[in-house]
Amino acid sequence: MLWLTWRQHRTQILVTGGLLLALGLLLLVSGLRATAYISEHAPSGCPGPAAACSGVNSTIYDDYYHPVFMVFGLLPLVGSALVGTFWGAPLLAAEFERGTNALAWTQSVSPRRWLLAKLGLLGGMVVVAALVLSAMISAWLPVFHGAVGDKTLEPGTFTITGVVPAAWWLFAFVLGAAAGTLFRRTLAAMAVTVALIALTIPVVFFSRDSYAEPVRTVTTGWTALYDRGGSLVRDAWVTPAGQEVVTLPDGVCPPPPGVDARSERAQLLKDGCLIGEGYRKAVYHHPPERFWRFQWTETGILLTGALALGGLAVTRTLRRRN
Amino acid sequence: MTAPAALEATGLGRRYRRTWALRDCSVAVPSGRVAALVGPNGAGKTTLLHLAVGMLAPTTGEVRIFGRPVRESMERIAFLAQSKPLYAGFRVAEMLRFGRELNPRWDDAAARRRLAELGIPLERRVGGLSGGQRTQVALTVALAKRPDLLVLDEPLADLDPLARDDVMRGLMAAVAETGLTVLLSSHVVSELEGVCDWLVVVNGGRVQVSGDIDELVAGHRLLTGPAETADALAARLPVISRGGAGRQATLLVRDATPPLDPRWTARPVNLEETVLAYLRAPDQATLPRPSLASAR
């Protein structure tokens, strides 16, 4: 089965390997160039949160971090969709479509072993590929820590680091395989796989905040809290009496005359005035220490889905409804 | 104790949603036979073959291969589906490797010898072979598995006469060499005469005929005589089909004895006439006595 799996799927395996290599080179070159730039141009103590660093920070962000991150920011959707369509969907759909299931499943190796070997071998490769990518990105991110700040729990970063990429890719792969048993045409299975992944991604992304009860912190220094790399759920004002309010009472800290009430300056002045009046902010957030807890929660959700879809693919294949 | 039949189906049925493709089918193919499965298009031939090789699970009944359930017999069965499926992107040598990796009884030397005799290069891509060559490669992969039962679904459809002859010849050579049992389906009866020695006729999802071809043909007669006495004769003999025009009547009967009435003449029938007579009369059936089903 090892040889057959390699022979039938070597195109996907080689292309995926090639793409990983290219992405790795991109990250390596980007990391080296950013490091060189920092050592040549950044004043001492920079990059970092100090005000004097803002110039060099934004140059690093604009010229080195952002262009590469644009590529990787698309990976949660594009990577999963590619794995689902080119690894998962053809696995069974192509056999049904060409009638080769009548050849493959009448050999001495039972269809059950054929299917489990293929799902296991290819699924394993998908997981390894995703973990390699995640490790490469995790090695690249610290270069920009000073300039960009910590983005541990930010959706874009969270999805391409840790173990979550592997869970997503495995889910997409099994989803594609299951779609192949339902539609039995490669193109149809591919289309359905992309559509379902495009539906799953926002559902999972928007449910992340509910993986745990958010921490409530009452503070006047909320900017520092936001910059720690956690995930903000919501915030509200707390009156000097300690009551949480959704809307501020009328007449508290009106914008000074001559300042447009909608401007950023007016907002800053108003915040400062409210703090002076004894108001504070209640921030509901997930601190960055929850990174692994959230990683394993999402992995658990996706693996449960993958297991259910895998069960569907296996039973539908072995039931021989033809 | 007699040896178990190569294939024995009992009460076999298969339903797709609401329609039965095959119903209450009890049939046996004795070991060592070359059996023809005949019937009109849509009669249930492919369903029966797919049930026999485990491609389908039965709705009712069961199939046994040399006395064992199909799922435990996959090492002993080889199947050649109607579309002769092969991996189009593979080279011929890679198709052989496919067979070797998936079958413990694989005979690689025999497969290579067979392809060399046929002049099919191992380096050629399967997708670039002619129809006849594809069938030969598919048959080679099936035979190199060293099956005890080879099941072929319409192996000769869409082949030119020369390729048909080549494929049949190759199949018969393998039978002579190894003594394997063959079950092949066809809807062209004339292809089968002189090749097969066992006949199974399915019609409308039911088994109509099952038995030794020589015995079957010898057991039927075509009677010709005056039309006005046909009814009286038909009342006494098992008539499969009636024909004729005007004052002349013909009866195909399951009866080997010559007619008593001197106004009637009898002549032997051939296989095609017999099969056609049964296919035109779906209510008629000739099924083996229990002894015949399992013996030989």
GROMACS .gro file of N, CA, C and O in nm, chain A residues 1-4 7-8 10 95 98-109 111 114 118 318-322, chain B residues 14 16 50 54-57 71 74-75 77 79 81 85-87 89-90 94-95 97-98 101-104 125 145:
model
  224
    1MET      N    1   0.083  -0.122   0.000
    1MET     CA    2   0.000   0.000   0.000
    1MET      C    3   0.085   0.126   0.000
    1MET      O    4   0.044   0.229  -0.052
    2LEU      N    5   0.206   0.115   0.060
    2LEU     CA    6   0.295   0.232   0.065
    2LEU      C    7   0.331   0.275  -0.076
    2LEU      O    8   0.320   0.393  -0.112
    3TRP      N    9   0.372   0.178  -0.157
    3TRP     CA   10   0.410   0.212  -0.296
    3TRP      C   11   0.290   0.267  -0.372
    3TRP      O   12   0.300   0.367  -0.443
    4LEU      N   13   0.174   0.201  -0.359
    4LEU     CA   14   0.056   0.243  -0.435
    4LEU      C   15   0.013   0.385  -0.396
    4LEU      O   16  -0.018   0.467  -0.483
    7ARG      N   17   0.259   0.619  -0.553
    7ARG     CA   18   0.246   0.624  -0.698
    7ARG      C   19   0.122   0.703  -0.741
    7ARG      O   20   0.126   0.777  -0.838
    8GLN      N   21   0.013   0.685  -0.667
    8GLN     CA   22  -0.112   0.751  -0.708
    8GLN      C   23  -0.118   0.896  -0.666
    8GLN      O   24  -0.191   0.974  -0.726
   10ARG      N   25   0.169   1.098  -0.590
   10ARG     CA   26   0.301   1.162  -0.583
   10ARG      C   27   0.297   1.306  -0.634
   10ARG      O   28   0.375   1.389  -0.587
   95GLU      N   29  -1.151   0.745  -0.805
   95GLU     CA   30  -1.166   0.600  -0.823
   95GLU      C   31  -1.308   0.567  -0.872
   95GLU      O   32  -1.326   0.488  -0.965
   98ARG      N   33  -1.361   0.692  -1.248
   98ARG     CA   34  -1.298   0.613  -1.354
   98ARG      C   35  -1.328   0.464  -1.342
   98ARG      O   36  -1.276   0.385  -1.420
   99GLY      N   37  -1.406   0.426  -1.243
   99GLY     CA   38  -1.442   0.286  -1.227
   99GLY      C   39  -1.329   0.201  -1.173
   99GLY      O   40  -1.341   0.078  -1.165
  100THR      N   41  -1.218   0.265  -1.132
  100THR     CA   42  -1.104   0.186  -1.084
  100THR      C   43  -1.128   0.130  -0.945
  100THR      O   44  -1.049   0.049  -0.898
  101ASN      N   45  -1.238   0.173  -0.879
  101ASN     CA   46  -1.269   0.110  -0.751
  101ASN      C   47  -1.297  -0.040  -0.771
  101ASN      O   48  -1.265  -0.120  -0.684
  102ALA      N   49  -1.351  -0.075  -0.889
  102ALA     CA   50  -1.376  -0.216  -0.918
  102ALA      C   51  -1.245  -0.294  -0.929
  102ALA      O   52  -1.242  -0.415  -0.909
  103LEU      N   53  -1.137  -0.225  -0.959
  103LEU     CA   54  -1.006  -0.288  -0.964
  103LEU      C   55  -0.943  -0.288  -0.825
  103LEU      O   56  -0.899  -0.392  -0.775
  104ALA      N   57  -0.942  -0.171  -0.763
  104ALA     CA   58  -0.870  -0.155  -0.636
  104ALA      C   59  -0.932  -0.239  -0.524
  104ALA      O   60  -0.860  -0.291  -0.439
  105TRP      N   61  -1.064  -0.253  -0.525
  105TRP     CA   62  -1.131  -0.318  -0.411
  105TRP      C   63  -1.164  -0.463  -0.436
  105TRP      O   64  -1.239  -0.523  -0.361
  106THR      N   65  -1.112  -0.521  -0.544
  106THR     CA   66  -1.131  -0.665  -0.563
  106THR      C   67  -0.997  -0.738  -0.558
  106THR      O   68  -0.986  -0.849  -0.606
  107GLN      N   69  -0.895  -0.674  -0.503
  107GLN     CA   70  -0.766  -0.740  -0.484
  107GLN      C   71  -0.767  -0.812  -0.348
  107GLN      O   72  -0.865  -0.802  -0.274
  108SER      N   73  -0.657  -0.880  -0.319
  108SER     CA   74  -0.652  -0.954  -0.192
  108SER      C   75  -0.653  -0.861  -0.071
  108SER      O   76  -0.702  -0.898   0.035
  109VAL      N   77  -0.597  -0.741  -0.088
  109VAL     CA   78  -0.603  -0.641   0.019
  109VAL      C   79  -0.747  -0.593   0.029
  109VAL      O   80  -0.806  -0.552  -0.070
  111PRO      N   81  -1.086  -0.377   0.100
  111PRO     CA   82  -1.114  -0.234   0.083
  111PRO      C   83  -1.093  -0.156   0.213
  111PRO      O   84  -1.049  -0.042   0.211
  114TRP      N   85  -0.726  -0.097   0.241
  114TRP     CA   86  -0.690  -0.001   0.136
  114TRP      C   87  -0.724   0.141   0.182
  114TRP      O   88  -0.643   0.232   0.175
  118LYS      N   89  -0.468   0.444   0.305
  118LYS     CA   90  -0.459   0.570   0.231
  118LYS      C   91  -0.492   0.689   0.321
  118LYS      O   92  -0.420   0.790   0.320
  318LEU      N   93  -1.740   0.128   0.249
  318LEU     CA   94  -1.745  -0.015   0.276
  318LEU      C   95  -1.886  -0.072   0.265
  318LEU      O   96  -1.903  -0.192   0.254
  319ARG      N   97  -1.986   0.014   0.265
  319ARG     CA   98  -2.123  -0.039   0.253
  319ARG      C   99  -2.155  -0.083   0.113
  319ARG      O  100  -2.251  -0.155   0.090
  320ARG      N  101  -2.073  -0.039   0.013
  320ARG     CA  102  -2.090  -0.083  -0.126
  320ARG      C  103  -2.232  -0.063  -0.177
  320ARG      O  104  -2.302  -0.158  -0.209
  321ARG      N  105  -2.274   0.058  -0.184
  321ARG     CA  106  -2.409   0.080  -0.240
  321ARG      C  107  -2.401   0.088  -0.391
  321ARG      O  108  -2.498   0.063  -0.460
  322ASN      N  109  -2.284   0.126  -0.440
  322ASN     CA  110  -2.263   0.139  -0.585
  322ASN      C  111  -2.370   0.223  -0.651
  322ASN      O  112  -2.446   0.176  -0.731
  336ARG      N  113  -3.096  -0.829  -0.449
  336ARG     CA  114  -3.035  -0.697  -0.432
  336ARG      C  115  -3.135  -0.592  -0.478
  336ARG      O  116  -3.187  -0.599  -0.589
  338TYR      N  117  -3.217  -0.181  -0.528
  338TYR     CA  118  -3.172  -0.042  -0.534
  338TYR      C  119  -3.292   0.045  -0.506
  338TYR      O  120  -3.385   0.050  -0.587
  372HIS      N  121  -2.134  -0.843  -0.948
  372HIS     CA  122  -2.081  -0.757  -0.842
  372HIS      C  123  -2.106  -0.816  -0.703
  372HIS      O  124  -2.024  -0.803  -0.614
  376GLY      N  125  -1.807  -0.928  -0.424
  376GLY     CA  126  -1.805  -0.843  -0.306
  376GLY      C  127  -1.808  -0.694  -0.335
  376GLY      O  128  -1.787  -0.613  -0.245
  377MET      N  129  -1.831  -0.657  -0.461
  377MET     CA  130  -1.843  -0.514  -0.492
  377MET      C  131  -1.975  -0.458  -0.437
  377MET      O  132  -1.990  -0.339  -0.417
  378LEU      N  133  -2.071  -0.546  -0.420
  378LEU     CA  134  -2.200  -0.509  -0.364
  378LEU      C  135  -2.228  -0.602  -0.248
  378LEU      O  136  -2.185  -0.717  -0.248
  379ALA      N  137  -2.302  -0.551  -0.151
  379ALA     CA  138  -2.349  -0.637  -0.043
  379ALA      C  139  -2.492  -0.677  -0.076
  379ALA      O  140  -2.569  -0.596  -0.124
  393ARG      N  141  -1.619  -1.228   0.137
  393ARG     CA  142  -1.519  -1.141   0.200
  393ARG      C  143  -1.394  -1.216   0.242
  393ARG      O  144  -1.286  -1.158   0.251
  396MET      N  145  -1.130  -1.321  -0.110
  396MET     CA  146  -1.081  -1.227  -0.212
  396MET      C  147  -0.947  -1.269  -0.272
  396MET      O  148  -0.915  -1.228  -0.384
  397GLU      N  149  -0.870  -1.350  -0.201
  397GLU     CA  150  -0.743  -1.398  -0.259
  397GLU      C  151  -0.770  -1.497  -0.372
  397GLU      O  152  -0.685  -1.517  -0.458
  399ILE      N  153  -1.046  -1.492  -0.578
  399ILE     CA  154  -1.130  -1.438  -0.685
  399ILE      C  155  -1.054  -1.330  -0.761
  399ILE      O  156  -0.985  -1.248  -0.700
  401PHE      N  157  -1.151  -1.031  -1.064
  401PHE     CA  158  -1.268  -0.971  -1.129
  401PHE      C  159  -1.221  -0.876  -1.237
  401PHE      O  160  -1.130  -0.797  -1.217
  403ALA      N  161  -1.394  -0.596  -1.452
  403ALA     CA  162  -1.518  -0.521  -1.471
  403ALA      C  163  -1.537  -0.484  -1.617
  403ALA      O  164  -1.443  -0.488  -1.697
  407PRO      N  165  -1.121  -0.152  -1.597
  407PRO     CA  166  -1.053  -0.041  -1.533
  407PRO      C  167  -0.905  -0.070  -1.507
  407PRO      O  168  -0.868  -0.178  -1.462
  408LEU      N  169  -0.823   0.027  -1.544
  408LEU     CA  170  -0.679   0.026  -1.514
  408LEU      C  171  -0.646   0.172  -1.483
  408LEU      O  172  -0.720   0.262  -1.521
  409TYR      N  173  -0.534   0.196  -1.417
  409TYR     CA  174  -0.494   0.334  -1.392
  409TYR      C  175  -0.427   0.390  -1.516
  409TYR      O  176  -0.318   0.347  -1.554
  411GLY      N  177  -0.274   0.653  -1.595
  411GLY     CA  178  -0.144   0.718  -1.587
  411GLY      C  179  -0.029   0.623  -1.558
  411GLY      O  180   0.087   0.661  -1.566
  412PHE      N  181  -0.061   0.498  -1.523
  412PHE     CA  182   0.042   0.400  -1.490
  412PHE      C  183   0.105   0.344  -1.617
  412PHE      O  184   0.038   0.332  -1.720
  416GLU      N  185   0.396  -0.078  -1.408
  416GLU     CA  186   0.344  -0.031  -1.279
  416GLU      C  187   0.211  -0.098  -1.245
  416GLU      O  188   0.180  -0.119  -1.128
  417MET      N  189   0.134  -0.135  -1.348
  417MET     CA  190   0.011  -0.211  -1.323
  417MET      C  191   0.048  -0.347  -1.264
  417MET      O  192  -0.022  -0.399  -1.177
  419ARG      N  193   0.317  -0.404  -1.087
  419ARG     CA  194   0.360  -0.379  -0.949
  419ARG      C  195   0.238  -0.362  -0.859
  419ARG      O  196   0.237  -0.408  -0.744
  420PHE      N  197   0.135  -0.294  -0.911
  420PHE     CA  198   0.009  -0.279  -0.837
  420PHE      C  199  -0.042  -0.416  -0.794
  420PHE      O  200  -0.074  -0.439  -0.677
  423GLU      N  201   0.188  -0.577  -0.526
  423GLU     CA  202   0.181  -0.518  -0.392
  423GLU      C  203   0.054  -0.562  -0.319
  423GLU      O  204   0.053  -0.569  -0.197
  424LEU      N  205  -0.053  -0.586  -0.396
  424LEU     CA  206  -0.183  -0.608  -0.332
  424LEU      C  207  -0.226  -0.755  -0.324
  424LEU      O  208  -0.331  -0.783  -0.270
  425ASN      N  209  -0.141  -0.845  -0.380
  425ASN     CA  210  -0.183  -0.985  -0.382
  425ASN      C  211  -0.068  -1.078  -0.344
  425ASN      O  212   0.032  -1.083  -0.414
  426PRO      N  213  -0.086  -1.155  -0.237
  426PRO     CA  214   0.023  -1.243  -0.192
  426PRO      C  215   0.051  -1.358  -0.290
  426PRO      O  216   0.163  -1.407  -0.296
  447ARG      N  217   0.249   0.352  -2.148
  447ARG     CA  218   0.146   0.398  -2.054
  447ARG      C  219   0.013   0.329  -2.086
  447ARG      O  220  -0.021   0.313  -2.203
  467LYS      N  221  -0.297  -1.295  -1.055
  467LYS     CA  222  -0.338  -1.308  -0.915
  467LYS      C  223  -0.353  -1.456  -0.879
  467LYS      O  224  -0.368  -1.491  -0.763
   0.00000   0.00000   0.00000
